[in-house]
Coordinates of C-alpha atoms in Angstrom, one line a residue:
M1 CA 53.5 41.2 161.2
D2 CA 50.4 42.1 163.2
V3 CA 52.0 41.2 166.5
H4 CA 54.9 43.5 165.8
L5 CA 52.6 46.4 164.9
R6 CA 50.8 45.8 168.2
E7 CA 54.1 45.8 170.1
L8 CA 55.4 48.9 168.4
F9 CA 52.2 51.0 168.7
G10 CA 51.4 49.9 172.2
S11 CA 47.7 50.1 172.8
F12 CA 46.9 49.0 169.3
Q13 CA 43.1 48.8 169.4
Q14 CA 42.9 52.2 171.0
Q15 CA 45.1 53.8 168.3
F16 CA 44.3 51.8 165.2
G17 CA 41.4 49.5 165.8
V18 CA 41.4 45.9 164.7
G19 CA 40.1 46.3 161.1
P20 CA 41.3 44.3 158.2
G21 CA 44.2 45.0 155.9
L22 CA 47.1 44.6 158.2
G23 CA 48.9 42.1 156.1
P24 CA 51.3 42.8 153.2
G25 CA 48.4 42.8 150.7
S26 CA 47.2 46.2 151.6
G27 CA 46.8 47.2 147.9
T28 CA 49.7 49.6 147.5
S29 CA 51.9 49.6 144.3
L30 CA 55.2 51.3 143.7
L31 CA 54.2 52.1 140.1
K32 CA 51.5 54.4 141.4
I33 CA 54.1 56.7 143.1
D34 CA 54.5 60.1 141.4
G35 CA 58.0 60.6 139.9
V36 CA 59.1 57.0 140.2
S37 CA 60.6 55.2 137.2
T38 CA 60.7 51.5 136.4
A39 CA 64.5 51.6 136.6
F40 CA 64.2 53.0 140.2
V41 CA 61.7 50.3 141.1
K42 CA 64.1 47.7 139.8
A43 CA 66.9 49.2 142.0
V44 CA 64.6 49.1 145.1
F45 CA 63.8 45.4 144.5
R46 CA 67.5 44.6 144.0
A47 CA 68.3 46.3 147.3
A48 CA 65.4 44.5 149.0
A49 CA 66.7 41.1 147.6
A50 CA 70.2 41.9 149.0
L51 CA 68.7 42.8 152.3
Y52 CA 66.7 39.5 152.5
R53 CA 69.7 37.4 151.5
S54 CA 71.9 39.0 154.2
N55 CA 69.4 37.6 156.8
P56 CA 69.4 40.2 159.6
W57 CA 66.6 38.2 161.3
K58 CA 69.1 35.6 162.2
R59 CA 70.6 37.8 164.9
I60 CA 68.5 40.9 165.3
K61 CA 65.4 41.1 167.4
P62 CA 62.5 43.6 167.3
S63 CA 63.8 45.0 170.6
H64 CA 66.9 46.3 168.8
L65 CA 66.2 49.8 167.5
F66 CA 68.7 51.4 165.1
G67 CA 69.1 55.1 164.3
V68 CA 69.6 55.8 160.6
R69 CA 70.5 59.1 158.9
V70 CA 70.7 59.4 155.1
G71 CA 72.8 62.3 153.9
K72 CA 72.1 65.7 155.5
D73 CA 68.8 67.2 156.6
P74 CA 68.8 70.0 154.0
E75 CA 68.8 67.4 151.2
W76 CA 65.2 66.4 152.1
S77 CA 62.2 68.6 151.2
S78 CA 61.0 69.1 154.7
G79 CA 64.5 70.1 155.9
R80 CA 64.7 66.9 158.0
Q81 CA 65.1 63.2 157.6
P82 CA 61.8 61.4 156.5
F83 CA 62.6 58.6 159.0
S84 CA 65.2 58.1 161.7
V85 CA 64.6 54.7 163.4
L86 CA 64.8 51.2 162.0
Q87 CA 63.3 48.0 163.6
V88 CA 64.0 44.5 162.3
V89 CA 60.8 42.4 162.7
G90 CA 59.8 38.8 162.2
G91 CA 62.8 37.0 163.6
G92 CA 62.1 33.8 165.5
G93 CA 59.1 32.8 163.3
S94 CA 56.8 35.5 164.8
G95 CA 55.1 37.0 161.7
D96 CA 56.4 38.0 158.3
L97 CA 60.0 39.1 158.0
G98 CA 60.5 42.8 157.3
L99 CA 61.7 46.2 158.5
N100 CA 59.7 49.0 160.2
L101 CA 61.0 52.5 159.7
L102 CA 59.8 55.2 162.1
R103 CA 60.0 59.0 161.8
G104 CA 61.1 59.1 165.4
I105 CA 60.3 57.8 168.9
R106 CA 59.6 59.6 172.1
R107 CA 60.9 58.2 175.3
D108 CA 59.6 58.1 178.8
G109 CA 62.6 56.8 180.6
D110 CA 63.4 53.7 178.6
K111 CA 59.8 53.0 177.6
K112 CA 58.9 53.4 173.9
S113 CA 55.8 55.5 173.3
I114 CA 53.5 55.5 170.3
P115 CA 55.0 57.0 167.1
E116 CA 53.0 60.0 166.1
A117 CA 53.2 59.8 162.3
G118 CA 53.0 56.1 161.5
L119 CA 55.6 54.1 159.8
L120 CA 57.0 52.9 156.5
R121 CA 57.5 49.2 156.3
I122 CA 58.9 46.6 153.9
T123 CA 57.4 43.1 154.4
F124 CA 58.7 39.8 152.8
G125 CA 56.1 37.2 152.3
P126 CA 54.6 34.5 150.0
E127 CA 53.3 35.4 146.5
A128 CA 49.8 34.4 147.6
D129 CA 49.7 37.5 149.9
L130 CA 50.4 39.9 147.1
A131 CA 47.7 42.2 145.7
P132 CA 47.0 41.6 142.0
A133 CA 48.7 45.0 141.1
N134 CA 51.9 43.9 142.7
K135 CA 51.9 40.5 141.1
K136 CA 51.5 42.1 137.7
M137 CA 54.2 44.7 138.4
I138 CA 56.7 42.0 139.5
K139 CA 56.0 39.8 136.4
N140 CA 55.9 42.6 133.8
L141 CA 59.1 44.3 135.0
G142 CA 61.0 41.0 135.8
L143 CA 61.8 42.3 139.3
E144 CA 64.4 40.4 141.3
I145 CA 63.0 38.3 144.1
S146 CA 65.1 36.5 146.7
G147 CA 63.1 33.3 147.1
Q148 CA 59.8 31.5 147.1
N149 CA 58.5 33.3 150.1
A150 CA 60.4 36.5 149.7
F151 CA 58.1 38.9 147.8
P152 CA 58.6 42.4 149.1
V153 CA 55.7 44.8 149.7
I154 CA 56.3 48.4 150.7
D155 CA 53.7 50.6 152.3
V156 CA 53.1 53.3 154.9
V157 CA 50.8 52.5 157.9
Y158 CA 49.2 55.5 159.6
N159 CA 46.3 56.5 161.7
A160 CA 43.7 58.4 159.6
G161 CA 41.7 59.3 162.7
D162 CA 38.8 56.9 162.2
G163 CA 40.0 54.2 164.5
D164 CA 41.2 51.8 161.7
P165 CA 44.7 51.6 160.3
S166 CA 45.1 53.2 156.9
F167 CA 47.7 52.4 154.2
R168 CA 49.2 54.4 151.4
N169 CA 52.1 54.3 149.0
P170 CA 55.3 55.9 150.1
S171 CA 56.2 59.1 148.4
F172 CA 59.1 59.0 146.0
E173 CA 61.3 60.8 148.6
E174 CA 60.3 58.2 151.2
L175 CA 61.2 55.4 148.8
R176 CA 64.6 57.0 148.1
W177 CA 65.3 57.1 151.8
L178 CA 64.3 53.4 152.1
Y179 CA 66.6 52.5 149.2
A180 CA 69.6 54.1 150.9
C181 CA 68.7 52.6 154.2
M182 CA 68.5 49.1 152.9
R183 CA 71.7 49.4 150.9
A184 CA 73.5 50.6 154.1
F185 CA 72.0 48.2 156.5
V186 CA 73.1 45.2 154.4
Q187 CA 76.7 46.3 154.9
V188 CA 76.4 47.3 158.5
H189 CA 74.4 44.6 160.4
P190 CA 77.1 41.8 160.0
L191 CA 79.5 44.1 161.8
L192 CA 77.5 44.1 165.1
Q193 CA 79.5 42.7 167.9
Q194 CA 78.0 40.6 170.7
K195 CA 78.6 42.0 174.2
E196 CA 81.3 40.2 176.0
N197 CA 80.1 38.2 179.1
A198 CA 76.5 39.0 178.4
A199 CA 74.1 36.9 180.4
I200 CA 71.8 36.4 177.4
A201 CA 72.4 36.1 173.7
G202 CA 71.4 38.9 171.4
L203 CA 72.9 41.8 173.3
F204 CA 75.2 43.9 171.1
E205 CA 77.8 46.5 171.8
D206 CA 76.8 50.1 171.1
F207 CA 77.5 50.8 167.4
V208 CA 78.1 53.7 165.1
Q209 CA 78.9 53.1 161.4
N210 CA 79.1 55.3 158.4
V211 CA 78.5 53.8 154.9
D212 CA 78.6 55.3 151.4
V213 CA 75.7 54.5 149.2
Q214 CA 75.5 55.4 145.5
W215 CA 72.1 56.5 144.1
P216 CA 70.9 54.4 141.2
A217 CA 70.1 55.4 137.6
D218 CA 67.0 57.5 137.1
D219 CA 67.4 59.0 140.6
P220 CA 67.5 62.9 140.7
R221 CA 71.1 62.5 142.0
A222 CA 72.0 59.5 139.8
W223 CA 75.5 58.1 140.4
E224 CA 76.2 60.5 143.3
I225 CA 77.2 59.1 146.6
T226 CA 75.5 59.8 149.9
S227 CA 76.7 58.9 153.4
V228 CA 74.4 56.9 155.6
R229 CA 75.0 56.6 159.4
V230 CA 73.6 53.7 161.4
T231 CA 73.7 53.7 165.2
L232 CA 72.7 51.3 167.9
P233 CA 70.9 52.5 169.9
P234 CA 69.3 55.5 168.2
P235 CA 70.6 58.8 169.4
R236 CA 68.4 60.2 172.2
D237 CA 66.8 63.5 171.7
D238 CA 68.4 66.1 173.9
H239 CA 65.9 68.8 174.5
S240 CA 68.1 70.7 176.9
E241 CA 70.3 72.0 174.0
Q242 CA 69.0 72.7 170.5
L243 CA 71.4 72.0 167.7
G244 CA 70.9 75.5 166.4
S245 CA 72.4 77.0 169.6
I246 CA 76.1 77.2 170.5
P247 CA 76.9 74.8 173.3
K248 CA 78.7 76.1 176.4
L249 CA 82.4 75.6 177.0
S250 CA 83.1 73.1 179.6
E251 CA 86.4 72.2 181.4
L252 CA 88.1 69.1 180.1
S253 CA 88.2 67.7 183.6
D254 CA 87.8 68.8 187.2
D255 CA 89.9 65.9 188.5
P256 CA 93.6 66.8 188.6
S257 CA 94.5 63.1 189.0
E258 CA 93.8 62.7 185.2
F259 CA 96.9 64.8 184.5
N260 CA 100.5 64.1 185.3
E261 CA 104.0 65.3 184.5
W262 CA 103.6 63.9 181.0
S263 CA 100.7 66.2 180.1
V264 CA 101.6 68.6 177.3
P265 CA 99.6 71.8 176.4
R266 CA 96.5 71.4 174.3
Q267 CA 95.8 73.7 171.3
C268 CA 92.8 75.7 170.2
V269 CA 91.4 74.2 167.0
V270 CA 90.8 77.7 165.5
C271 CA 93.8 79.9 166.4
E272 CA 96.2 77.1 167.5
K273 CA 96.8 79.0 170.8
E274 CA 98.2 76.7 173.5
V275 CA 96.0 75.9 176.4
P276 CA 97.3 74.2 179.6
A277 CA 96.2 70.5 179.6
D278 CA 94.4 70.8 182.9
K279 CA 92.5 73.9 181.8
A280 CA 91.6 73.1 178.2
P281 CA 87.9 74.0 177.5
R282 CA 86.0 71.9 175.1
C283 CA 82.6 71.9 173.4
S284 CA 80.2 70.8 176.1
R285 CA 77.9 68.8 173.7
C286 CA 80.4 66.6 171.7
K287 CA 83.3 67.0 174.2
A288 CA 85.6 66.5 171.3
V289 CA 86.9 69.9 170.2
I290 CA 89.3 72.1 172.1
Y291 CA 89.0 75.9 172.2
C292 CA 90.9 78.7 173.9
S293 CA 87.9 81.1 174.3
H294 CA 84.2 81.5 173.5
S295 CA 85.1 83.8 170.6
C296 CA 87.0 81.1 168.8
Q297 CA 84.2 78.6 169.6
K298 CA 81.6 81.0 168.2
N299 CA 83.5 81.4 164.9
H300 CA 84.2 77.7 164.6
W301 CA 80.5 76.9 165.2
K302 CA 79.4 79.2 162.4
E303 CA 82.0 78.0 159.9
A304 CA 82.2 74.3 160.5
H305 CA 81.3 72.8 163.9
K306 CA 77.5 73.3 163.8
G307 CA 77.2 70.8 161.0
S308 CA 79.6 68.2 162.6
C309 CA 79.0 68.5 166.3
E310 CA 76.5 65.6 166.4
L311 CA 78.9 63.5 164.3
Y312 CA 81.8 64.2 166.6
K313 CA 79.6 63.3 169.6
S314 CA 78.9 59.9 168.0
M315 CA 82.7 59.4 167.5
M316 CA 83.3 60.2 171.2
D317 CA 80.6 57.7 172.2
R318 CA 82.8 55.0 170.6
D319 CA 85.6 55.8 173.0
E320 CA 85.2 52.8 175.3
E321 CA 84.4 50.5 172.4
L322 CA 87.7 51.3 170.7
E323 CA 89.8 50.8 173.8
I324 CA 91.6 47.5 173.5
K325 CA 91.5 45.9 177.0
G326 CA 93.8 43.3 178.5
F327 CA 97.3 44.9 178.0
L328 CA 99.4 45.7 181.1
F329 CA 101.4 48.5 179.7
P330 CA 100.5 52.2 179.4
C331 CA 98.0 52.6 176.5
F332 CA 97.7 56.4 176.4
V333 CA 100.4 58.7 174.8
D334 CA 100.5 62.4 174.8
H335 CA 104.3 62.5 174.6
A336 CA 106.1 59.7 172.7
C337 CA 109.5 60.1 174.4
K338 CA 108.0 59.9 177.9
W339 CA 105.9 56.9 176.9
L340 CA 109.0 55.1 175.6
E341 CA 111.0 56.1 178.7
S342 CA 108.4 54.7 181.0
M343 CA 109.0 51.2 179.5
G344 CA 112.7 51.5 179.1
L345 CA 112.5 51.5 175.3
H346 CA 113.6 55.1 174.4
G347 CA 116.5 55.0 171.9
K348 CA 116.4 51.2 171.6
G349 CA 116.2 49.1 168.4
M350 CA 113.1 49.6 166.2
W351 CA 111.4 51.8 168.8
R352 CA 113.7 54.7 167.7
R353 CA 111.1 55.4 165.0
M354 CA 108.3 55.8 167.6
C355 CA 109.5 59.3 168.5
G356 CA 111.2 62.2 166.8
C357 CA 114.6 61.9 168.3
F358 CA 116.0 60.1 165.2
K359 CA 114.2 62.2 162.6
N360 CA 117.5 63.3 161.1
C361 CA 118.3 59.7 160.3
T362 CA 117.0 58.6 156.9
F363 CA 114.2 56.1 157.0
G364 CA 115.5 52.5 156.5
L365 CA 119.0 53.5 157.6
L366 CA 118.9 53.5 161.4
P367 CA 122.2 52.2 162.8
P368 CA 122.0 48.5 163.7
P369 CA 120.9 47.8 167.3
E370 CA 123.5 47.0 169.8
G371 CA 124.9 43.6 169.1
G372 CA 122.8 43.3 165.9
S373 CA 120.6 40.7 167.5
L374 CA 116.9 40.2 167.1
A375 CA 116.5 40.9 170.8
G376 CA 118.3 44.2 170.3
A377 CA 115.9 45.1 167.5
W378 CA 112.9 44.5 169.7
G379 CA 114.5 46.1 172.7
V380 CA 112.6 43.8 175.2
E381 CA 113.3 40.5 177.0
H382 CA 113.2 37.5 174.8
T383 CA 109.9 36.3 176.2
K384 CA 108.2 39.6 175.2
Y385 CA 108.6 39.5 171.4
P386 CA 107.7 36.9 168.8
A387 CA 110.6 34.5 168.2
D388 CA 111.7 34.1 164.6
V389 CA 110.6 30.5 164.4
P390 CA 107.6 28.7 162.9
L391 CA 104.4 28.5 164.8
V392 CA 103.9 25.3 166.8
D393 CA 100.7 23.7 168.0
F394 CA 101.1 23.6 171.8
I395 CA 99.0 20.5 172.1
T396 CA 100.7 18.3 169.5
G397 CA 104.0 20.0 169.3
A398 CA 103.8 19.9 165.5
E399 CA 104.5 22.9 163.3
I400 CA 101.4 24.7 162.1
S401 CA 101.3 24.6 158.4
S402 CA 98.0 26.3 157.5
M403 CA 97.4 30.0 157.2
M404 CA 96.2 31.6 160.4
V405 CA 93.2 34.0 160.2
L406 CA 93.3 36.0 163.3
S407 CA 90.5 38.0 165.0
G408 CA 92.6 40.4 167.0
W409 CA 95.3 41.0 169.5
A410 CA 94.1 38.6 172.2
E411 CA 94.2 35.7 169.8
Y412 CA 97.6 36.7 168.4
Y413 CA 99.2 37.1 171.9
D414 CA 97.8 33.6 172.9
L415 CA 99.2 32.1 169.7
R416 CA 102.6 33.6 170.3
A417 CA 102.6 33.1 174.1
L418 CA 103.3 36.8 174.6
P419 CA 102.6 38.2 178.1
P420 CA 100.1 41.1 178.3
E421 CA 102.8 43.5 179.5
S422 CA 104.6 43.1 176.1
P423 CA 104.3 46.4 174.1
V424 CA 105.1 44.9 170.7
A425 CA 101.5 45.3 169.5
A426 CA 102.3 49.0 169.0
M427 CA 104.8 48.1 166.3
L428 CA 103.2 44.9 165.0
S429 CA 100.2 46.9 164.1
F430 CA 101.7 47.6 160.7
P431 CA 102.6 44.1 159.6
L432 CA 99.5 42.5 161.2
S433 CA 97.2 45.2 159.6
L434 CA 98.6 44.2 156.2
Y435 CA 98.2 40.5 157.1
H436 CA 94.6 41.1 158.2
I437 CA 93.9 42.8 154.8
I438 CA 95.3 40.0 152.7
T439 CA 93.9 37.1 154.7
A440 CA 90.5 38.4 156.0
L441 CA 89.3 41.4 154.0
N442 CA 90.4 40.6 150.5
V443 CA 88.9 37.4 149.1
T444 CA 91.2 37.3 146.0
T445 CA 94.5 37.4 147.9
K446 CA 93.2 34.9 150.5
N447 CA 92.3 32.4 147.7
I448 CA 95.7 32.9 146.0
L449 CA 97.5 32.2 149.3
S450 CA 95.4 29.1 149.9
K451 CA 96.5 27.8 146.5
N452 CA 100.1 28.2 147.6
R453 CA 100.8 31.0 145.1
E454 CA 102.5 34.4 145.6
V455 CA 100.5 37.5 146.3
V456 CA 102.0 40.8 145.1
V457 CA 101.3 43.8 147.3
H458 CA 102.0 47.4 146.3
Y459 CA 102.7 49.0 149.7
L460 CA 102.5 52.8 149.4
G461 CA 104.1 55.6 151.4
P462 CA 106.3 53.6 153.9
E463 CA 108.3 55.5 156.4
G464 CA 109.1 54.0 159.8
E465 CA 108.2 50.6 158.3
L466 CA 111.4 50.7 156.4
D467 CA 113.2 50.1 159.7
W468 CA 110.8 47.5 161.0
M469 CA 111.7 44.5 158.8
P470 CA 112.1 42.1 161.8
A471 CA 108.4 42.9 162.6
F472 CA 107.3 42.3 159.1
A473 CA 109.0 38.8 159.2
E474 CA 106.2 37.7 161.5
I475 CA 103.9 37.6 158.4
G476 CA 105.8 34.7 157.0
H477 CA 105.2 32.6 160.2
L478 CA 101.5 33.4 160.2
L479 CA 101.2 32.2 156.6
G480 CA 102.5 28.8 157.5
N481 CA 102.9 26.9 154.2
S482 CA 100.1 28.8 152.5
G483 CA 101.7 30.8 149.6
S484 CA 104.1 33.7 149.8
L485 CA 104.1 37.4 149.8
H486 CA 106.0 39.9 147.7
I487 CA 105.7 43.4 149.3
I488 CA 106.9 46.2 147.1
M489 CA 107.3 49.3 149.2
V490 CA 107.1 52.4 147.1
G491 CA 107.4 56.0 148.3
P492 CA 109.4 59.2 148.3
E493 CA 110.8 58.4 151.8
V494 CA 112.6 55.2 150.5
S495 CA 116.2 56.1 150.4
S496 CA 118.2 56.0 147.2
S497 CA 120.6 53.5 148.8
L498 CA 117.7 51.1 149.4
S499 CA 115.9 51.7 146.2
G500 CA 116.0 48.8 143.8
G501 CA 117.1 46.4 146.5
A502 CA 115.3 43.6 148.2
T503 CA 115.4 41.6 151.4
L504 CA 114.1 38.1 152.2
L505 CA 112.2 37.7 155.5
G506 CA 112.3 34.0 155.9
R507 CA 110.9 31.6 153.2
R508 CA 107.6 33.3 152.7
V509 CA 108.1 37.1 152.5
R510 CA 110.1 39.1 150.1
V511 CA 110.3 43.0 150.4
T512 CA 111.4 45.2 147.5
F513 CA 112.1 48.9 147.9
L514 CA 111.6 51.6 145.3
Q515 CA 112.0 55.4 145.7
G516 CA 109.5 57.6 144.0
L517 CA 105.9 58.5 143.6
Y518 CA 103.6 55.6 142.9
Q519 CA 102.0 57.2 139.9
E520 CA 105.5 57.6 138.3
E521 CA 106.8 54.1 139.2
A522 CA 103.7 51.8 138.9
G523 CA 104.3 51.0 135.3
T524 CA 107.7 49.4 136.1
L525 CA 106.4 47.1 138.8
P526 CA 104.9 43.7 138.8
F527 CA 101.1 44.0 138.5
P528 CA 99.6 43.9 142.1
H529 CA 96.9 41.8 143.5
V530 CA 96.1 44.5 146.1
V531 CA 97.3 48.0 146.9
V532 CA 97.8 48.9 150.6
A533 CA 98.5 52.3 152.3
L534 CA 98.7 52.4 156.1
N535 CA 98.0 55.6 158.0
A536 CA 97.5 57.0 154.5
G537 CA 96.3 60.5 155.2
L538 CA 94.6 60.8 151.8
E539 CA 93.5 64.3 152.4
S540 CA 96.9 65.5 153.6
Y541 CA 99.0 65.1 150.4
N542 CA 98.2 66.4 146.9
S543 CA 100.1 63.6 145.3
W544 CA 97.5 61.1 146.3
M545 CA 95.1 62.1 143.6
A546 CA 97.4 61.0 140.8
A547 CA 98.2 57.8 142.7
L548 CA 94.5 57.1 143.0
E549 CA 94.1 57.5 139.3
V550 CA 96.6 54.7 138.8
I551 CA 94.8 52.5 141.3
K552 CA 91.5 53.1 139.4
A553 CA 93.2 52.3 136.0
Q554 CA 94.7 49.1 137.4
S555 CA 91.2 48.0 138.6
V556 CA 92.5 46.1 141.7
P557 CA 91.3 46.3 145.3
A558 CA 93.0 48.9 147.5
F559 CA 92.8 49.2 151.3
F560 CA 93.8 52.1 153.5
T561 CA 94.0 52.7 157.3
D562 CA 93.9 56.0 159.1
Y563 CA 94.1 57.3 162.6
A564 CA 90.6 58.5 163.4
E565 CA 87.1 58.8 162.0
P566 CA 87.5 62.4 160.9
C567 CA 90.5 61.4 158.9
C568 CA 88.4 58.6 157.3
L569 CA 85.5 60.9 156.4
N570 CA 88.0 63.2 154.7
A571 CA 89.6 60.3 152.9
K572 CA 86.2 59.1 151.6
Q573 CA 85.7 62.5 150.0
V574 CA 89.1 62.2 148.3
L575 CA 88.2 58.7 147.0
R576 CA 84.8 59.9 145.7
A577 CA 86.6 62.7 143.8
A578 CA 88.9 60.1 142.2
G579 CA 85.9 58.1 141.1
L580 CA 86.5 55.2 143.4
H581 CA 83.7 53.5 145.3
I582 CA 83.9 52.2 148.9
S583 CA 83.7 48.4 148.8
Y584 CA 84.7 47.9 152.5
P585 CA 83.2 50.5 154.8
V586 CA 85.2 52.4 157.5
T587 CA 85.5 49.8 160.3
P588 CA 87.7 49.7 163.5
N589 CA 90.8 47.8 162.6
P590 CA 91.2 44.8 165.0
F591 CA 95.0 45.2 164.7
R592 CA 95.0 49.0 165.4
S593 CA 97.7 50.0 167.8
P594 CA 96.4 49.6 171.4
V595 CA 98.2 52.8 172.3
R596 CA 95.9 55.8 172.0
N597 CA 97.5 59.1 171.0
Q598 CA 96.5 62.5 172.5
M599 CA 96.0 65.0 169.7
P600 CA 96.4 68.8 170.5
S601 CA 93.1 70.0 169.3
T602 CA 90.7 67.1 169.6
N603 CA 89.7 64.3 172.0
V604 CA 88.4 62.0 169.3
P605 CA 89.8 58.5 169.7
W606 CA 93.1 58.4 167.7
F607 CA 95.1 55.3 167.1
S608 CA 97.8 54.3 164.6
N609 CA 96.0 52.2 162.0
G610 CA 92.8 52.9 163.9
F611 CA 90.3 52.3 161.1
V612 CA 90.4 50.3 157.8
F613 CA 88.4 50.8 154.6
G614 CA 88.7 49.6 151.1
V615 CA 87.8 50.5 147.5
N616 CA 87.2 48.5 144.3
T617 CA 87.0 49.8 140.8

C-alpha cells in the first residue's frame, strides 16, 4: 500500500515524511466511531466482502480514477460530498488490495496534484496485520470476511502538519458514504467496456452509470434508497461557470450542413413554443435542453434544471458511446416518414407501424402485406432480412442446436449473414431485447431453457409488436433446441378480435394475446417466470402502479426498457414508490435500435429500447 500512497501524494517525504504506521494496522477501530451501531458495522463488512469477491483488481489499475456521487449534496452535513474520487489500488501484486477515496483532485493539465485533505481508504490484508482492537471486534461480532488474507481495515490518512502521516477513524458520515460507494462499485465495475482497437490492455471507454443503493438497518435513513453515480474519468472541475449561476444560451449549431430538408421545428421545454431547428438555443453547459428565450431558461433553472444540469451533461457525454457503429443506413430520425421514404420502406409491410400514417388501423390488424409473403412483411430484398430457417454453422453446414447468447448487433448480423445496409435491426430491437433478457440477464429463465423446458413471459403493454410476429419468430431460431417460449402479450391495445387467441411462431415460440390491464387479468394467466415491458414509460401511465403491485406480489423478476436516461431515472422513482428494488441497474441495451430519435425539447440520446433495467422482489 505504501507505494500507492507515494504515487498518489506525489512528493511523499515532503508532505508526509517516512514515519511508521503506513500499513493497515494503524490502530483505528470502527467501534470507536460516534453514532455507529454494531448492525451498521456488520453491513459495512458485508459490503466490503462483496467488493473483495467481485475482484476489481483483476482489470482496474491505480491509474484509473473514478468519480463517485452518493445522493445529493444537501444530504451531507457540509452541503457537499465527503469524497468524490475513487482509486483501486494493489492490482498486479504491488501492495495490499484496497480502495483510496479522495475528497477531490486538482489538475494541472493531465497531471494529478496532491490531495489537500487526505484520503479515506479500505485495505484488505492478512489477519496478522490487524491491530488487536480490530481482531477482537471481528471475532466478537462475527463479522463477514472474504478469505484468509481479506481482512478489511478502514482509516483516514491525513497530514497533521508535523511531517508524519496521521491516521484517524472515519466519521459516521464518511463511513456511510463508503458503504454506499462499495455497494455501487460492486455492481458497476463489471460493466466497464474495453476500448476497441486499444494499443494496450486496460483502457476503458468513458463511463457513466447510476445505481440504486438501499441503506441498511440502524442507518438514520434505514431502508431508504439513494442513487449513486459512478463516472470514468471523474468530472473535471469547470471554474469558468459555477453551478449556482445560470449558463448562457448557445446556438445548437453554427454549421448549416447539420440541417437538411428533413429537419423539423424544435420545442421549448418550458412553454412548448416552436423554434426553427437551425436556430434552437440550448443550455450552454449541458447542451441538452432547448429553450426559446432567456426568460424560459431562467424559470426552468430555478424550478428544475439547476439540480439536473450536471446530470444531463453526463448523459450528453455518453452520446458517442451509445452510437452503434457499422450500419450503412441512416441512423438518425427527426421525421419517421421521411426516414422510411429514404429507404423505400414507407407504407410497406411491418414498417407501417414505424410512423403515424396507419394510426387509425387497430394494432395487430394491419392489412396483410402485398402477396402475403415473408418478403412482403419485411419490405426489403431477401438477402436483407433473416430467413425463416434454422441457424446453420457455416463451417460444418450442420444446424446449430444450442441456444445462442449474443453480445450485440455485430454478432447477430454476422450470424444471420445480413449486410450492414439492412435496416431490420430497427424492428428486431423488440424481439432481440426480449431474447437478451431471457438468455443473458435473467439466470432463472436461462437455466429453464437449457433444461429444454418452457419459459412463460408476461409481456406487458404491446402495441406495434402485435403486427411484428414475423420478427418475433426469430427468437425460435436463436433458441436452437434449447427449450421453448410462451409469450403472453397483455395490454389495453390488444384488439378484442385477437384477445384469447394464440399464434405459433415455428416450433419454439407461442404467442397468446389478451386484452386488458395486467392487474385485472394476471390472475387468469399461467404463472410467469419473468415479466417484461419494452419502452415501458413507467412514469407516463397511472395504471402502472397497480400493475407493479401485482409484479411485487408475484415475486418474480421483471425487466423494463426505456428510451433515454431521464425516462429511466423517472422509472426508478416509480419502482421505489411501489416497493420494488433495482436488481439490474440501468444499462445501455446492446439490442437498442441503432436509429436515434430527435426529440423536440432535448438533445439527450434517445433510442427505442435504449436502456434496460430490472427489479426483483
